[in-house]
């Protein structure tokens, strides 16, 4: 079980309904000690992954009842039931220049995280790390680079719709007055 908290946003991640219930009871106890209480109207639960054993529409803990959702936004990151997250690592990626070295580093980073999320695979009583192809199939070919490219296209469309008086639109349409000199640029 893991608890992520930032200001008044808290997310509890658990592998079983029992450990989620225990964590929620402990959180409620700690909150009540300092005069706070869990807002049942705002608190929801979500089941992620491919094995969804717990399928109730509500989750009950003591006197509290929480509704089920298929997605939620935590600190600006959309989290969905099929483990499709828009990671914080892509913050402001609409403005990035994607060079091949950066693309490779992002893909390696993503695979490292996915291997931690999905864990190893057991074959013939032997555990092994999932291959890149298996990870790609699990995320339905929606890798971080495709996400960044989609964000960039979305941002470009947004900028195109802006009035010509906006600074961002002026920068996009700006044409330099002089040409760059020929040859390699000087080192700084």
GROMACS .gro file of C-alpha atoms in nm:
model
  188
    1UNK     CA    1   0.000   0.000   0.000
    2UNK     CA    2   0.120   0.352  -0.080
    3UNK     CA    3  -0.023   0.689   0.016
    4UNK     CA    4   0.044   0.997  -0.197
    5UNK     CA    5  -0.052   1.328  -0.043
    6UNK     CA    6  -0.013   1.686  -0.162
    7UNK     CA    7  -0.198   1.964   0.023
    8UNK     CA    8  -0.557   1.832   0.042
    9UNK     CA    9  -0.522   1.578  -0.244
   10UNK     CA   10  -0.459   1.224  -0.122
   11UNK     CA   11  -0.438   0.903  -0.324
   12UNK     CA   12  -0.415   0.560  -0.163
   13UNK     CA   13  -0.284   0.283  -0.385
   14UNK     CA   14  -0.347  -0.071  -0.269
   15UNK     CA   15  -0.331  -0.425  -0.408
   16UNK     CA   16  -0.641  -0.549  -0.224
   17UNK     CA   17  -0.972  -0.413  -0.092
   18UNK     CA   18  -0.872  -0.520   0.262
   19UNK     CA   19  -0.549  -0.317   0.266
   20UNK     CA   20  -0.736  -0.021   0.112
   21UNK     CA   21  -0.995  -0.047   0.386
   22UNK     CA   22  -0.725  -0.062   0.656
   23UNK     CA   23  -0.547   0.243   0.510
   24UNK     CA   24  -0.872   0.439   0.486
   25UNK     CA   25  -0.958   0.360   0.850
   26UNK     CA   26  -0.610   0.475   0.960
   27UNK     CA   27  -0.637   0.793   0.748
   28UNK     CA   28  -0.982   0.867   0.894
   29UNK     CA   29  -0.850   0.813   1.250
   30UNK     CA   30  -0.551   1.044   1.191
   31UNK     CA   31  -0.770   1.311   1.028
   32UNK     CA   32  -1.022   1.309   1.313
   33UNK     CA   33  -0.742   1.356   1.571
   34UNK     CA   34  -0.666   1.697   1.419
   35UNK     CA   35  -1.028   1.795   1.355
   36UNK     CA   36  -1.058   1.694   0.988
   37UNK     CA   37  -1.284   1.444   0.817
   38UNK     CA   38  -1.290   1.262   0.484
   39UNK     CA   39  -1.535   1.416   0.239
   40UNK     CA   40  -1.744   1.120   0.116
   41UNK     CA   41  -1.889   1.320  -0.175
   42UNK     CA   42  -1.543   1.394  -0.316
   43UNK     CA   43  -1.376   1.062  -0.227
   44UNK     CA   44  -1.393   0.791  -0.492
   45UNK     CA   45  -1.226   0.459  -0.560
   46UNK     CA   46  -1.101   0.305  -0.882
   47UNK     CA   47  -0.980  -0.042  -0.980
   48UNK     CA   48  -0.683  -0.051  -1.218
   49UNK     CA   49  -0.530  -0.332  -1.415
   50UNK     CA   50  -0.657  -0.632  -1.604
   51UNK     CA   51  -0.768  -0.847  -1.305
   52UNK     CA   52  -1.069  -0.670  -1.159
   53UNK     CA   53  -1.189  -0.910  -0.887
   54UNK     CA   54  -1.370  -0.643  -0.682
   55UNK     CA   55  -1.654  -0.512  -0.898
   56UNK     CA   56  -1.895  -0.338  -0.659
   57UNK     CA   57  -2.026   0.011  -0.742
   58UNK     CA   58  -1.956   0.132  -0.390
   59UNK     CA   59  -1.679   0.072  -0.138
   60UNK     CA   60  -1.781   0.080   0.229
   61UNK     CA   61  -1.546   0.156   0.515
   62UNK     CA   62  -1.702   0.181   0.861
   63UNK     CA   63  -1.956   0.467   0.837
   64UNK     CA   64  -1.830   0.589   0.496
   65UNK     CA   65  -1.937   0.492   0.144
   66UNK     CA   66  -1.732   0.576  -0.165
   67UNK     CA   67  -1.845   0.560  -0.528
   68UNK     CA   68  -1.657   0.392  -0.813
   69UNK     CA   69  -1.501   0.589  -1.105
   70UNK     CA   70  -1.323   0.488  -1.427
   71UNK     CA   71  -1.079   0.781  -1.423
   72UNK     CA   72  -0.968   1.072  -1.209
   73UNK     CA   73  -0.724   1.361  -1.219
   74UNK     CA   74  -0.456   1.368  -0.950
   75UNK     CA   75  -0.231   1.676  -0.949
   76UNK     CA   76  -0.307   1.745  -1.314
   77UNK     CA   77  -0.243   1.385  -1.424
   78UNK     CA   78  -0.529   1.179  -1.570
   79UNK     CA   79  -0.533   0.826  -1.429
   80UNK     CA   80  -0.761   0.566  -1.591
   81UNK     CA   81  -0.869   0.208  -1.512
   82UNK     CA   82  -0.655   0.064  -1.792
   83UNK     CA   83  -0.338   0.210  -1.632
   84UNK     CA   84  -0.319   0.481  -1.895
   85UNK     CA   85  -0.160   0.777  -1.721
   86UNK     CA   86  -0.041   1.104  -1.859
   87UNK     CA   87   0.280   1.116  -1.662
   88UNK     CA   88   0.417   1.425  -1.495
   89UNK     CA   89   0.738   1.362  -1.687
   90UNK     CA   90   0.561   1.505  -1.994
   91UNK     CA   91   0.481   1.838  -1.830
   92UNK     CA   92   0.498   2.113  -2.098
   93UNK     CA   93   0.596   1.852  -2.359
   94UNK     CA   94   0.394   2.047  -2.618
   95UNK     CA   95   0.697   2.275  -2.656
   96UNK     CA   96   0.972   2.011  -2.662
   97UNK     CA   97   1.200   1.941  -2.956
   98UNK     CA   98   1.208   1.562  -2.979
   99UNK     CA   99   1.554   1.453  -3.082
  100UNK     CA  100   1.634   1.083  -3.125
  101UNK     CA  101   1.850   1.069  -2.809
  102UNK     CA  102   1.568   1.218  -2.599
  103UNK     CA  103   1.313   0.983  -2.757
  104UNK     CA  104   1.527   0.682  -2.661
  105UNK     CA  105   1.576   0.808  -2.304
  106UNK     CA  106   1.201   0.863  -2.261
  107UNK     CA  107   1.120   0.515  -2.396
  108UNK     CA  108   1.377   0.353  -2.164
  109UNK     CA  109   1.235   0.549  -1.868
  110UNK     CA  110   0.879   0.448  -1.958
  111UNK     CA  111   0.970   0.078  -1.990
  112UNK     CA  112   1.146   0.089  -1.652
  113UNK     CA  113   0.831   0.229  -1.489
  114UNK     CA  114   0.604  -0.017  -1.673
  115UNK     CA  115   0.815  -0.312  -1.559
  116UNK     CA  116   0.768  -0.195  -1.200
  117UNK     CA  117   0.391  -0.151  -1.248
  118UNK     CA  118   0.320  -0.480  -1.429
  119UNK     CA  119   0.587  -0.688  -1.255
  120UNK     CA  120   0.757  -1.004  -1.379
  121UNK     CA  121   0.592  -1.293  -1.562
  122UNK     CA  122   0.594  -1.653  -1.438
  123UNK     CA  123   0.664  -1.922  -1.700
  124UNK     CA  124   0.726  -2.286  -1.609
  125UNK     CA  125   0.779  -2.198  -1.241
  126UNK     CA  126   1.046  -1.939  -1.338
  127UNK     CA  127   1.001  -1.565  -1.305
  128UNK     CA  128   1.126  -1.343  -1.588
  129UNK     CA  129   1.113  -0.976  -1.684
  130UNK     CA  130   0.850  -0.883  -1.942
  131UNK     CA  131   0.987  -0.808  -2.289
  132UNK     CA  132   0.944  -0.472  -2.462
  133UNK     CA  133   0.688  -0.631  -2.697
  134UNK     CA  134   0.483  -0.763  -2.403
  135UNK     CA  135   0.487  -0.420  -2.239
  136UNK     CA  136   0.387  -0.256  -2.566
  137UNK     CA  137   0.092  -0.494  -2.597
  138UNK     CA  138  -0.016  -0.424  -2.237
  139UNK     CA  139  -0.026  -0.047  -2.298
  140UNK     CA  140  -0.193  -0.101  -2.638
  141UNK     CA  141   0.092   0.074  -2.825
  142UNK     CA  142   0.017   0.404  -2.648
  143UNK     CA  143   0.373   0.491  -2.551
  144UNK     CA  144   0.504   0.817  -2.411
  145UNK     CA  145   0.631   0.941  -2.749
  146UNK     CA  146   0.290   0.898  -2.913
  147UNK     CA  147   0.137   1.084  -2.620
  148UNK     CA  148   0.384   1.374  -2.653
  149UNK     CA  149   0.327   1.396  -3.030
  150UNK     CA  150  -0.050   1.405  -2.976
  151UNK     CA  151  -0.006   1.681  -2.715
  152UNK     CA  152   0.209   1.881  -2.955
  153UNK     CA  153  -0.052   1.855  -3.231
  154UNK     CA  154  -0.325   1.956  -2.987
  155UNK     CA  155  -0.120   2.258  -2.875
  156UNK     CA  156  -0.051   2.356  -3.238
  157UNK     CA  157  -0.426   2.347  -3.312
  158UNK     CA  158  -0.492   2.555  -3.001
  159UNK     CA  159  -0.235   2.817  -3.107
  160UNK     CA  160  -0.374   2.828  -3.462
  161UNK     CA  161  -0.718   2.920  -3.323
  162UNK     CA  162  -0.575   3.209  -3.117
  163UNK     CA  163  -0.621   3.567  -3.238
  164UNK     CA  164  -0.317   3.718  -3.414
  165UNK     CA  165  -0.273   3.964  -3.125
  166UNK     CA  166  -0.168   3.691  -2.878
  167UNK     CA  167   0.206   3.673  -2.804
  168UNK     CA  168   0.225   3.298  -2.869
  169UNK     CA  169   0.069   3.341  -3.213
  170UNK     CA  170   0.308   3.630  -3.292
  171UNK     CA  171   0.607   3.412  -3.202
  172UNK     CA  172   0.476   3.126  -3.416
  173UNK     CA  173   0.433   3.353  -3.720
  174UNK     CA  174   0.756   3.550  -3.665
  175UNK     CA  175   1.000   3.565  -3.955
  176UNK     CA  176   1.363   3.663  -3.886
  177UNK     CA  177   1.484   3.979  -4.064
  178UNK     CA  178   1.829   3.844  -4.144
  179UNK     CA  179   1.969   3.512  -4.257
  180UNK     CA  180   2.195   3.301  -4.041
  181UNK     CA  181   2.558   3.304  -4.150
  182UNK     CA  182   2.686   3.001  -4.334
  183UNK     CA  183   2.883   2.732  -4.151
  184UNK     CA  184   2.892   2.588  -3.807
  185UNK     CA  185   2.778   2.816  -3.520
  186UNK     CA  186   3.053   2.937  -3.288
  187UNK     CA  187   3.085   2.773  -2.947
  188UNK     CA  188   2.963   2.973  -2.650
   0.00000   0.00000   0.00000
